[in-house]
XYZ file of C-alpha atoms in Angstrom:
282
model
C -22.297 13.267 -55.687
C -20.209 10.247 -54.756
C -17.012 12.199 -55.411
C -18.203 15.060 -53.179
C -19.121 12.645 -50.399
C -15.705 10.997 -50.630
C -14.008 14.405 -50.505
C -16.090 15.360 -47.461
C -15.152 12.119 -45.697
C -11.480 12.744 -46.389
C -11.730 16.265 -44.981
C -13.466 14.987 -41.844
C -10.804 12.294 -41.412
C -8.066 14.921 -41.791
C -9.753 17.185 -39.237
C -10.140 14.292 -36.785
C -6.492 13.388 -37.229
C -5.441 16.977 -36.539
C -7.661 17.157 -33.440
C -6.316 13.862 -32.099
C -2.727 14.939 -32.718
C -3.250 18.317 -31.066
C -4.913 16.620 -28.092
C -1.931 14.308 -27.704
C 0.510 17.221 -27.934
C -1.412 19.269 -25.371
C -1.633 16.309 -22.993
C 2.105 15.667 -23.405
C 2.905 19.332 -22.741
C 0.733 19.365 -19.603
C 2.342 16.143 -18.364
C 5.816 17.579 -19.010
C 4.983 20.731 -17.060
C 3.605 18.695 -14.153
C 6.739 16.540 -14.072
C 9.013 19.584 -14.350
C 7.150 21.572 -11.679
C 9.197 20.215 -8.713
C 12.472 21.037 -10.502
C 11.274 24.528 -11.406
C 10.020 25.173 -7.880
C 13.302 23.922 -6.398
C 15.311 26.075 -8.803
C 13.325 29.193 -7.931
C 13.556 28.447 -4.206
C 17.325 27.880 -4.411
C 17.940 31.417 -5.704
C 15.257 33.159 -3.640
C 16.164 35.602 -0.883
C 15.012 35.122 2.710
C 13.610 38.655 3.096
C 9.958 38.700 1.952
C 10.312 42.108 0.308
C 13.389 41.137 -1.712
C 12.434 37.707 -3.035
C 12.062 39.005 -6.583
C 15.842 39.581 -6.679
C 17.785 36.287 -7.079
C 20.808 35.473 -4.942
C 23.528 32.809 -4.906
C 24.098 32.839 -1.145
C 22.213 29.557 -0.666
C 24.281 27.836 -3.349
C 27.490 29.092 -1.731
C 26.261 27.852 1.636
C 25.539 24.478 0.077
C 29.078 23.996 -1.201
C 30.539 25.182 2.109
C 28.633 22.405 3.879
C 29.008 18.612 3.776
C 27.323 18.470 0.389
C 30.533 17.763 -1.613
C 31.261 14.863 0.764
C 27.758 13.481 0.260
C 28.185 13.723 -3.523
C 31.578 11.990 -3.397
C 30.117 9.158 -1.287
C 27.228 8.797 -3.724
C 29.598 8.601 -6.693
C 31.721 5.947 -4.983
C 28.745 3.857 -3.893
C 26.986 4.227 -7.234
C 30.089 3.282 -9.202
C 30.782 0.193 -7.089
C 27.137 -0.889 -7.212
C 27.206 -0.561 -10.998
C 30.293 -2.795 -11.207
C 28.787 -5.428 -8.896
C 25.442 -5.290 -10.689
C 26.947 -5.780 -14.138
C 29.193 -8.591 -12.901
C 26.152 -10.468 -11.602
C 23.409 -9.392 -13.991
C 25.160 -9.738 -17.348
C 25.933 -13.490 -17.082
C 22.484 -14.170 -15.650
C 20.778 -12.161 -18.397
C 22.823 -13.914 -21.097
C 21.792 -17.292 -19.721
C 18.120 -16.348 -19.575
C 18.158 -14.865 -23.069
C 19.487 -18.119 -24.523
C 17.175 -20.432 -22.587
C 14.233 -21.575 -24.668
C 12.732 -23.924 -22.112
C 9.592 -23.119 -20.157
C 11.390 -22.766 -16.839
C 13.605 -20.036 -18.299
C 10.578 -17.755 -18.667
C 9.429 -18.593 -15.147
C 12.904 -17.779 -13.832
C 12.807 -14.393 -15.558
C 9.416 -13.622 -14.015
C 10.669 -14.720 -10.584
C 13.669 -12.389 -10.870
C 11.376 -9.499 -11.738
C 9.131 -10.299 -8.751
C 12.182 -10.116 -6.472
C 12.654 -6.522 -7.610
C 9.088 -5.740 -6.548
C 9.744 -6.752 -2.926
C 9.752 -3.503 -0.859
C 13.116 -2.719 0.792
C 11.499 -2.299 4.271
C 10.731 -6.038 4.170
C 14.394 -6.866 3.569
C 16.380 -4.415 5.644
C 15.773 -6.276 8.946
C 17.412 -9.464 7.677
C 20.057 -7.532 5.750
C 20.915 -5.563 8.895
C 21.926 -8.849 10.535
C 24.206 -9.563 7.604
C 25.726 -6.086 7.741
C 26.276 -6.329 11.515
C 27.826 -9.798 11.231
C 30.286 -8.606 8.588
C 31.143 -5.488 10.607
C 30.099 -3.102 7.832
C 27.753 -0.889 9.861
C 28.215 2.845 9.221
C 30.352 2.105 6.168
C 29.734 2.767 2.490
C 30.559 -0.910 1.917
C 27.281 -1.804 3.595
C 25.446 -0.016 0.774
C 27.633 -1.706 -1.825
C 26.622 -5.026 -0.273
C 22.863 -4.510 0.029
C 21.915 -2.201 -2.845
C 22.491 -4.876 -5.528
C 19.432 -6.613 -4.063
C 17.507 -3.750 -5.692
C 19.558 -3.202 -8.847
C 20.432 -6.747 -9.949
C 16.876 -8.087 -10.573
C 15.758 -5.196 -12.767
C 19.130 -5.150 -14.554
C 18.863 -8.863 -15.338
C 15.398 -8.343 -16.773
C 16.440 -5.392 -18.937
C 19.709 -6.930 -20.130
C 17.936 -10.166 -21.045
C 15.549 -8.159 -23.227
C 18.471 -6.418 -24.950
C 20.283 -9.739 -25.494
C 17.179 -11.418 -26.921
C 17.183 -8.785 -29.651
C 20.553 -10.111 -30.888
C 20.038 -12.996 -33.345
C 21.490 -16.281 -32.158
C 22.712 -17.001 -35.701
C 25.346 -14.267 -35.428
C 26.763 -15.826 -32.298
C 26.673 -19.348 -33.757
C 28.481 -18.156 -36.882
C 31.254 -16.708 -34.736
C 31.549 -20.051 -32.938
C 31.762 -21.849 -36.298
C 34.634 -19.527 -37.201
C 36.563 -20.851 -34.223
C 35.596 -18.603 -31.326
C 34.498 -20.027 -27.995
C 31.118 -19.044 -26.595
C 32.780 -16.449 -24.379
C 34.845 -15.169 -27.298
C 31.755 -14.947 -29.495
C 29.978 -13.005 -26.772
C 32.864 -10.561 -26.328
C 33.580 -10.029 -30.032
C 30.101 -10.163 -31.529
C 27.319 -9.844 -28.950
C 28.833 -7.294 -26.559
C 29.311 -4.520 -29.175
C 25.689 -4.941 -30.287
C 24.253 -4.637 -26.765
C 26.653 -1.916 -25.604
C 23.991 0.845 -25.875
C 21.664 -1.316 -23.775
C 24.402 -1.878 -21.209
C 24.946 1.893 -21.053
C 21.234 2.384 -20.400
C 21.344 -0.196 -17.602
C 24.394 1.541 -16.107
C 22.488 4.841 -15.968
C 19.429 3.178 -14.442
C 21.508 1.253 -11.887
C 23.398 4.364 -10.808
C 20.125 6.284 -10.513
C 18.596 3.571 -8.317
C 21.714 3.435 -6.137
C 21.906 7.228 -5.789
C 18.229 7.577 -4.894
C 17.955 4.643 -2.483
C 16.857 5.943 0.925
C 15.822 3.074 3.221
C 19.140 1.221 3.303
C 21.161 4.444 3.455
C 19.103 5.665 6.411
C 19.404 2.306 8.205
C 23.077 1.485 7.754
C 24.784 4.911 7.602
C 24.613 7.513 10.351
C 27.929 9.418 10.311
C 28.266 12.536 8.171
C 31.529 11.342 6.609
C 29.854 8.294 5.038
C 26.366 9.581 4.197
C 25.220 9.693 0.566
C 23.173 12.518 -0.889
C 19.855 10.720 -0.463
C 20.053 10.905 3.350
C 22.736 13.508 3.997
C 21.008 16.293 2.114
C 17.667 16.238 4.001
C 19.066 15.052 7.354
C 22.059 17.356 7.750
C 21.093 20.486 5.806
C 17.490 20.930 6.899
C 17.038 21.641 10.553
C 14.139 24.070 10.008
C 16.361 26.962 8.932
C 14.798 28.657 5.855
C 18.217 29.474 4.413
C 19.366 25.882 4.785
C 16.155 24.577 3.260
C 16.840 26.706 0.209
C 20.302 25.173 0.104
C 18.634 21.766 0.245
C 16.543 22.740 -2.770
C 19.613 23.817 -4.724
C 21.371 20.566 -3.813
C 18.366 18.536 -4.957
C 18.357 20.372 -8.289
C 22.098 19.886 -8.828
C 21.754 16.149 -8.212
C 18.421 15.444 -9.900
C 18.833 17.366 -13.148
C 21.953 15.494 -14.422
C 20.339 12.159 -13.553
C 17.111 13.172 -15.287
C 19.027 14.207 -18.410
C 20.988 10.932 -18.435
C 17.798 8.888 -18.067
C 16.123 10.937 -20.798
C 18.933 10.105 -23.229
C 18.167 6.389 -22.854
C 14.391 6.665 -22.480
C 13.780 5.311 -25.973
C 15.698 2.134 -25.139
C 13.691 1.550 -21.948
C 10.460 2.052 -23.896
C 11.677 -0.367 -26.583
C 12.371 -3.019 -23.945
C 8.936 -2.588 -22.385
C 7.282 -2.742 -25.805
C 9.251 -5.876 -26.678
C 8.198 -7.503 -23.414
C 4.540 -6.626 -24.022
C 4.796 -8.012 -27.571
C 6.249 -11.290 -26.314
C 3.521 -11.556 -23.699
């Protein structure tokens, strides 16, 4: 009797495990479909005909209209701004993150929390003061204005993420390199940097995504078509209420969003690992 009861309990546990796993899989599939719905709707709209009776037949006329518009200029501006913001962000965030990751005093943790809180400040609260800076420097209606102000968004979160990646590198490895005759900078370049290179790549993708999707600063400081990025140029210059142009807007949004989503998905496990490490430390 005891053996039968134990066997029954094992079967019930196995059934519960299967039910829980299936529930998780179904919930994940539903969440994936909900997240993918805007991309799917935009993709269908981009290749849909204007005539109501012919919408079941796809067309590429809206895509051709997109690339005959200012869209390539908007993409080029976004690539330039995003690349420069990435360079500035890494130049500022990497030294700061290295310092925070090696600080074991109590104020080092408070500094890290303060940097993260800066990232949480909404851009509308900053753009009034930053507009004075941009006007004083004569950078209005220039892509350099975005290169100047967008690091206020990207640097804090990059410092926080890079510090988490650097904390995962044992200090003993770095100290051993210094015992072998390397300076602290040399030990960082030769030993630490190769170990955190995947984390740096993840931060580069995240920084570029934040810079490419930033809307408030781009709308405030850029108003000429020649300097607009995709985030403002696509809805402001290709909309206008024309159904054909709105379908071109949808195709442009898909062409921009899908590569960024794929790039972020490739490094999703590293972002999750950083968040889990931060929760574990807390």
